[in-house]
XYZ file of C-alpha atoms in Angstrom:
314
model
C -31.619 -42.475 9.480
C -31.989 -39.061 11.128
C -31.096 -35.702 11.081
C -28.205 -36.278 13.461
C -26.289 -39.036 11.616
C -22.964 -38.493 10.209
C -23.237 -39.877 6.533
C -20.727 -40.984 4.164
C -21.400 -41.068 0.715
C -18.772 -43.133 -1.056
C -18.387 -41.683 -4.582
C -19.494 -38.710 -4.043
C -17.963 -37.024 -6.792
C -20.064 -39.710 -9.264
C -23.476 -38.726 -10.564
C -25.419 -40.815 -8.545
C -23.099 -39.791 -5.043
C -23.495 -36.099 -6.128
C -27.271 -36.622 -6.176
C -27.288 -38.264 -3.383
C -25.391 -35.833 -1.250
C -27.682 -32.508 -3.175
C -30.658 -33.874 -2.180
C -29.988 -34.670 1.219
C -28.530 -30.811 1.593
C -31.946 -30.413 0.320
C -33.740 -32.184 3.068
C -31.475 -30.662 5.541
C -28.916 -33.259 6.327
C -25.779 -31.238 6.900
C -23.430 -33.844 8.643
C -22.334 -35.186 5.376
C -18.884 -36.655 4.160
C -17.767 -37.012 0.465
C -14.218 -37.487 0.213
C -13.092 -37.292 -2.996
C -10.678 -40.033 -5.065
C -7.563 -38.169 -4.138
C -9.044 -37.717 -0.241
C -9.482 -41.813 -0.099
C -8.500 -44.514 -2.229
C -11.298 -47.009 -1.859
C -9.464 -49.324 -3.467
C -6.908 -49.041 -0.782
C -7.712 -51.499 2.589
C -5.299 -49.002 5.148
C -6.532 -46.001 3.793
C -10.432 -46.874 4.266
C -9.779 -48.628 7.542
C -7.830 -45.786 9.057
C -10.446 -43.364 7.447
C -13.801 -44.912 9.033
C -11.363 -45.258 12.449
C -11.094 -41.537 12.340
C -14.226 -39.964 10.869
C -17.354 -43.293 12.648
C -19.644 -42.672 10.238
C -22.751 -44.344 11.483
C -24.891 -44.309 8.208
C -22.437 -45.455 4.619
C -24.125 -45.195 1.184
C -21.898 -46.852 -1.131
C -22.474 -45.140 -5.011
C -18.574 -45.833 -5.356
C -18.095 -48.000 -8.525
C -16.372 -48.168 -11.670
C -18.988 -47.977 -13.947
C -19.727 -47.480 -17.906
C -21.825 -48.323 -21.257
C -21.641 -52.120 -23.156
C -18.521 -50.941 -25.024
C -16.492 -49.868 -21.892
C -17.850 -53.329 -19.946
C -17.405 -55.764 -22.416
C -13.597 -54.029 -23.253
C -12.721 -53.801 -19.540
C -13.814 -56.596 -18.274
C -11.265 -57.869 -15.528
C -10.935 -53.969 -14.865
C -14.561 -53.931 -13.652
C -14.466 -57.014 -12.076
C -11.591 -56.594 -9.846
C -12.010 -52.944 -9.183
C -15.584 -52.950 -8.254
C -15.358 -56.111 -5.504
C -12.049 -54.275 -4.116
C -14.187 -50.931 -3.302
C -17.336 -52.999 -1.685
C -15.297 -55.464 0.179
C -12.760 -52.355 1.846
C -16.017 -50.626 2.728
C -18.233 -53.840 4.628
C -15.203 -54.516 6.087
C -14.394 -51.161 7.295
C -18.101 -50.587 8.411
C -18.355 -53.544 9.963
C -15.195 -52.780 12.382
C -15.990 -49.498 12.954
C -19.547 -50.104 14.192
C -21.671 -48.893 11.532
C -25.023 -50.030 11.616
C -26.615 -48.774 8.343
C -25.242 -49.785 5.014
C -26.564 -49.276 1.555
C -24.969 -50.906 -1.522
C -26.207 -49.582 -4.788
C -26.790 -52.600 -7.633
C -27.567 -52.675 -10.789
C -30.855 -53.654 -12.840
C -27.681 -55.860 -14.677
C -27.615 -58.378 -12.225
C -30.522 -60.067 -13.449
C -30.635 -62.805 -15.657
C -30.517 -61.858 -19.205
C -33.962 -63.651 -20.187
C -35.898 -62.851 -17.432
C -39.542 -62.658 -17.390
C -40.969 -59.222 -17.344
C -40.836 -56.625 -15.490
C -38.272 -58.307 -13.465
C -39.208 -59.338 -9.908
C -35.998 -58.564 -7.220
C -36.964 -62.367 -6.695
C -35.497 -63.618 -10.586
C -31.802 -63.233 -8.808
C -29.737 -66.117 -10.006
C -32.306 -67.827 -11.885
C -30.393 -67.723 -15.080
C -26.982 -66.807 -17.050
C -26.240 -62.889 -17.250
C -25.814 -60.907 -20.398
C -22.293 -61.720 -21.300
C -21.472 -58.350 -22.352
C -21.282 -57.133 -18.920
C -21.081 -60.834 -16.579
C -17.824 -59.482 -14.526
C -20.058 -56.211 -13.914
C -23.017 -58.063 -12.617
C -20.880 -60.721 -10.844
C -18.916 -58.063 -8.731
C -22.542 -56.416 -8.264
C -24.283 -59.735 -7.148
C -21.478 -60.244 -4.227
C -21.845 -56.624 -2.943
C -25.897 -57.416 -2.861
C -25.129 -60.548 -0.943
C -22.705 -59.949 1.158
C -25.097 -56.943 2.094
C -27.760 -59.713 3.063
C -24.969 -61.674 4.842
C -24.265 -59.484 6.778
C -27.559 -58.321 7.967
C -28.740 -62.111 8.547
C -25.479 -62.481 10.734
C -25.201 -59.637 12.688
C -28.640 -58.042 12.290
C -27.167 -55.071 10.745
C -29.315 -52.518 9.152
C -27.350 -53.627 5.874
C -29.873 -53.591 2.690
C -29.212 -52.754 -1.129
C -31.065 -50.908 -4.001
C -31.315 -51.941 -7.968
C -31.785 -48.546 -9.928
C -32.777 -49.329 -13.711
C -30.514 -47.315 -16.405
C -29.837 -44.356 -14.764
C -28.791 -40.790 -16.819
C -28.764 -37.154 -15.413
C -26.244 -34.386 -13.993
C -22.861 -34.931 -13.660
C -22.935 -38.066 -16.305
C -20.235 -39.637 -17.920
C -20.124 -38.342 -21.683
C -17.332 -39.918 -22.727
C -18.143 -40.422 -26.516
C -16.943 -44.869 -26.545
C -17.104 -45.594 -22.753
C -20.430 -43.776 -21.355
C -23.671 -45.525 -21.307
C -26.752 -45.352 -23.977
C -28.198 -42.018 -23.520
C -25.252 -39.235 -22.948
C -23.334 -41.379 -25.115
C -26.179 -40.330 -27.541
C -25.945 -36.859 -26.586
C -22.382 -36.577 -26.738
C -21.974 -38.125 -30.535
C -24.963 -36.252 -31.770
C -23.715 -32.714 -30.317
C -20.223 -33.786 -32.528
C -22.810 -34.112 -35.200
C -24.566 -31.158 -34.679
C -21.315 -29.356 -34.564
C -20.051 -30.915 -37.858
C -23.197 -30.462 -39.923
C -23.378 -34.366 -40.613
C -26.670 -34.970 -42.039
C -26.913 -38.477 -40.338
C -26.577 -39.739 -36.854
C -25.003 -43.318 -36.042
C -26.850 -45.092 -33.250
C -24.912 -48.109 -32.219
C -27.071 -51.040 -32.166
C -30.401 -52.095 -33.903
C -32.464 -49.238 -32.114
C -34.845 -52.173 -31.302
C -34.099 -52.895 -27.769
C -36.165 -52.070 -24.840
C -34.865 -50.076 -21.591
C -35.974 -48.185 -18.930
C -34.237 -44.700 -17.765
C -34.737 -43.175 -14.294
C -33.680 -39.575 -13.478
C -30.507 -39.602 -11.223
C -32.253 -37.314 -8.762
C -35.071 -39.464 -8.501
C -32.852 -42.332 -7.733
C -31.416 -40.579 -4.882
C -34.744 -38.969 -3.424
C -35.600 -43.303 -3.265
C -32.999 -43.863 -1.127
C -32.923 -40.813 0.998
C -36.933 -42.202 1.561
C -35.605 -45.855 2.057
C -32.645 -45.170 4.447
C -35.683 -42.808 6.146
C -38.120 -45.523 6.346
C -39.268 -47.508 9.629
C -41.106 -50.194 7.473
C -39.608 -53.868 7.604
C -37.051 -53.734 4.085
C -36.334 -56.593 1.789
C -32.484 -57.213 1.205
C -32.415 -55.482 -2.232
C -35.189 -52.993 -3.728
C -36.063 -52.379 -7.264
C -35.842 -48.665 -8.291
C -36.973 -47.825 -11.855
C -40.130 -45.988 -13.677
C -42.070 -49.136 -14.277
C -41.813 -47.658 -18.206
C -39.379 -48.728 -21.047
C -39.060 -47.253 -24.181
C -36.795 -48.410 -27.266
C -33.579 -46.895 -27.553
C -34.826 -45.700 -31.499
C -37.479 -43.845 -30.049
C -35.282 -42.219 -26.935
C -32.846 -41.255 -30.012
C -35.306 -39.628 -31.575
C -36.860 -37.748 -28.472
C -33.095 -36.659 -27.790
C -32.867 -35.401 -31.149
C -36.044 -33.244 -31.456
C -34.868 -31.664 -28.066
C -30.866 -31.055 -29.098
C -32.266 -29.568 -32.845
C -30.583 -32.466 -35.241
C -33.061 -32.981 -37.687
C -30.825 -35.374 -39.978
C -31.340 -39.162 -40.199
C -30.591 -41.859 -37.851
C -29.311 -44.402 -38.728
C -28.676 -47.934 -36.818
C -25.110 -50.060 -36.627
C -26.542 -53.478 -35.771
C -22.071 -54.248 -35.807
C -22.630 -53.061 -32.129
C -24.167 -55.418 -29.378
C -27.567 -54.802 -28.723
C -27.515 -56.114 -25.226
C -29.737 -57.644 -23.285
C -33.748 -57.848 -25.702
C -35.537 -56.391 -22.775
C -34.606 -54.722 -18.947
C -38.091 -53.559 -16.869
C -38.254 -53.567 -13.250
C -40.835 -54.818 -11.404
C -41.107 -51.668 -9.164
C -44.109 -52.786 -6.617
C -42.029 -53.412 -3.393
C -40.970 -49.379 -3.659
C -44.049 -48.060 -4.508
C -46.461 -50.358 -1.980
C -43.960 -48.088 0.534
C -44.694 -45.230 -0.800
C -42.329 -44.139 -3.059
C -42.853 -43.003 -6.929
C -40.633 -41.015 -9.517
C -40.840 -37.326 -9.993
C -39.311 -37.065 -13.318
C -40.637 -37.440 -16.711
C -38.403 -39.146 -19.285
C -38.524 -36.030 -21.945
C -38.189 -33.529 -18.509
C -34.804 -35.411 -17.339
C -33.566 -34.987 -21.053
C -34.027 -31.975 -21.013
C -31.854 -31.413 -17.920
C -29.071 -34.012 -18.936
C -28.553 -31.952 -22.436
C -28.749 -28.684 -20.761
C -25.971 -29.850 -17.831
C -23.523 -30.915 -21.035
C -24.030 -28.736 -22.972
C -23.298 -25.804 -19.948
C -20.732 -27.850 -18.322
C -18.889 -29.594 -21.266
C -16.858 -31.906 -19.378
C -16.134 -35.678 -20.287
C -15.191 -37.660 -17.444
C -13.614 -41.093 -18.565
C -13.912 -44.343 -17.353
């Protein structure tokens, strides 16, 4: 990728497609495109073919997904399912016809198997059944990853994908059932804050072990991938190489938002998978390492809601 390519970012309104399309303003890319929802319906087959016919992108970065916490995937499941393979398949398919050499599908660290040996290795794919709270998540997520790979091995297309860990940041989802673990955090203990309640409700046993990466460290890795002449794998881990349990991010979160109450745990709500580390050596024997501390992109996250105070559902 170069400073002449015209780039679509697909979801570009998201947090991770908003990232993605900062930071390369950053780094001087400035022929970007990042239609919104209402500008293309990439759920819609006509609308994304006719689109890529008119606009030839020649480098697509899909962050377009439906996306959300344990609650949301485990309630929504055919939603997530059939919503998230309709968006990927529209946009290899429009790619594809339109000539577009360079393609990259963002994953999830959820694709994994759910007992995986740790830090997970991008080479534990399909070795073992998924965490059941989110299967039609990971499914949809697998067959975007491998129909990236098939298309690269048929075609030699520069087609490749990246697995971020948990991601958080800017521009998050705070919706207080529907988000995932850490601005659903923030959201519920602001309302606690706000209400004076002298304990806090974390769903879960507390117990579980997860890693976070800074959204704009996410898309600084694949600004650096998609810039990259070294021979690629298929799919690239992106995380810290750090996990923390989700107790001890509570408590960091409140220390930094001023609740001094007690937490307390619901073990009623699904933990999850026990354990989610990536094994991050591929992307850092390249070159690449995070910027952002865990406590720094708190700090960030907390200051964005509580600035720009808006909930955006699922």
């Amino acid at each position: 990728m170069n400073k002449t390519d015209k780039i679509l970012v697909c979801g570009a309104t998201g947090m991770v497609g908003s990232s993605i399309i900062r930071t390369l303003n950053q780094k001087g890319y400035n022929n970007i495109l990042g239609p919104s929802r209402s500008e293309l319906n990439l759920t819609n087959q006509n609308e994304v073919i006719n689109y890529f016919t008119s606009n030839k992108p020649s480098v697509v970065i899909d962050a377009a997904a439906k996306v959300g916490g344990i609650q949301a995937n485990n309630k929504y499941r055919a939603d997530f399912i059939h919503t998230n393979l309709q968006i990927q398949n529209n946009l290899y398919e429009a790619s594809f016809k339109s000539g577009c050499e360079t393609f990259l599908f963002l994953g999830s660290s959820c694709i994994y198997p759910k007992k995986c040996p740790q830090p997970i290795k991008e080479e534990y794919l399909l070795t073992g059944p998924l965490e059941p709270t989110n299967e039609p998540y990971a499914i949809a997520k697998i067959a975007g990853l491998k129909t990236a790979e098939s298309y690269r091995k048929q075609y030699g297309l520069n087609y490749f994908s990246v697995m971020p860990t948990n991601l958080y940041g800017v521009n998050d989802n705070f919706h207080p059932e529907n988000s995932h673990v850490i601005p659903g955090i923030i959201q519920r203990m602001q309302s606690a804050i706000d209400n004076n309640d002298k304990t806090f409700e974390l769903w879960g046993s507390g117990k579980v072990k997860r890693e976070f990466l800074y959204v704009d460290d996410l898309a600084k890795a694949c600004i650096f991938l998609l810039e990259s002449k070294k021979e690629k794998p298929d799919w690239i881990n992106v995380g810290t190489g750090e996990d923390i349990e989700i107790l001890d991010v509570c408590k960091i979160i409140a220390q930094l938002m001023g609740f001094n109450g007690e937490i307390v745990t619901n073990t009623d709500y699904p933990d999850g998978t026990p354990r989610k580390l990536l094994d991050t050596g591929i992307i850092n024997g390249l070159g690449w390492y995070p910027d952002t501390s865990l406590k720094e992109g708190l700090e960030k996250t907390i200051k964005f809601y509580r600035t720009d105070n808006q909930i955006r559902k699922i």
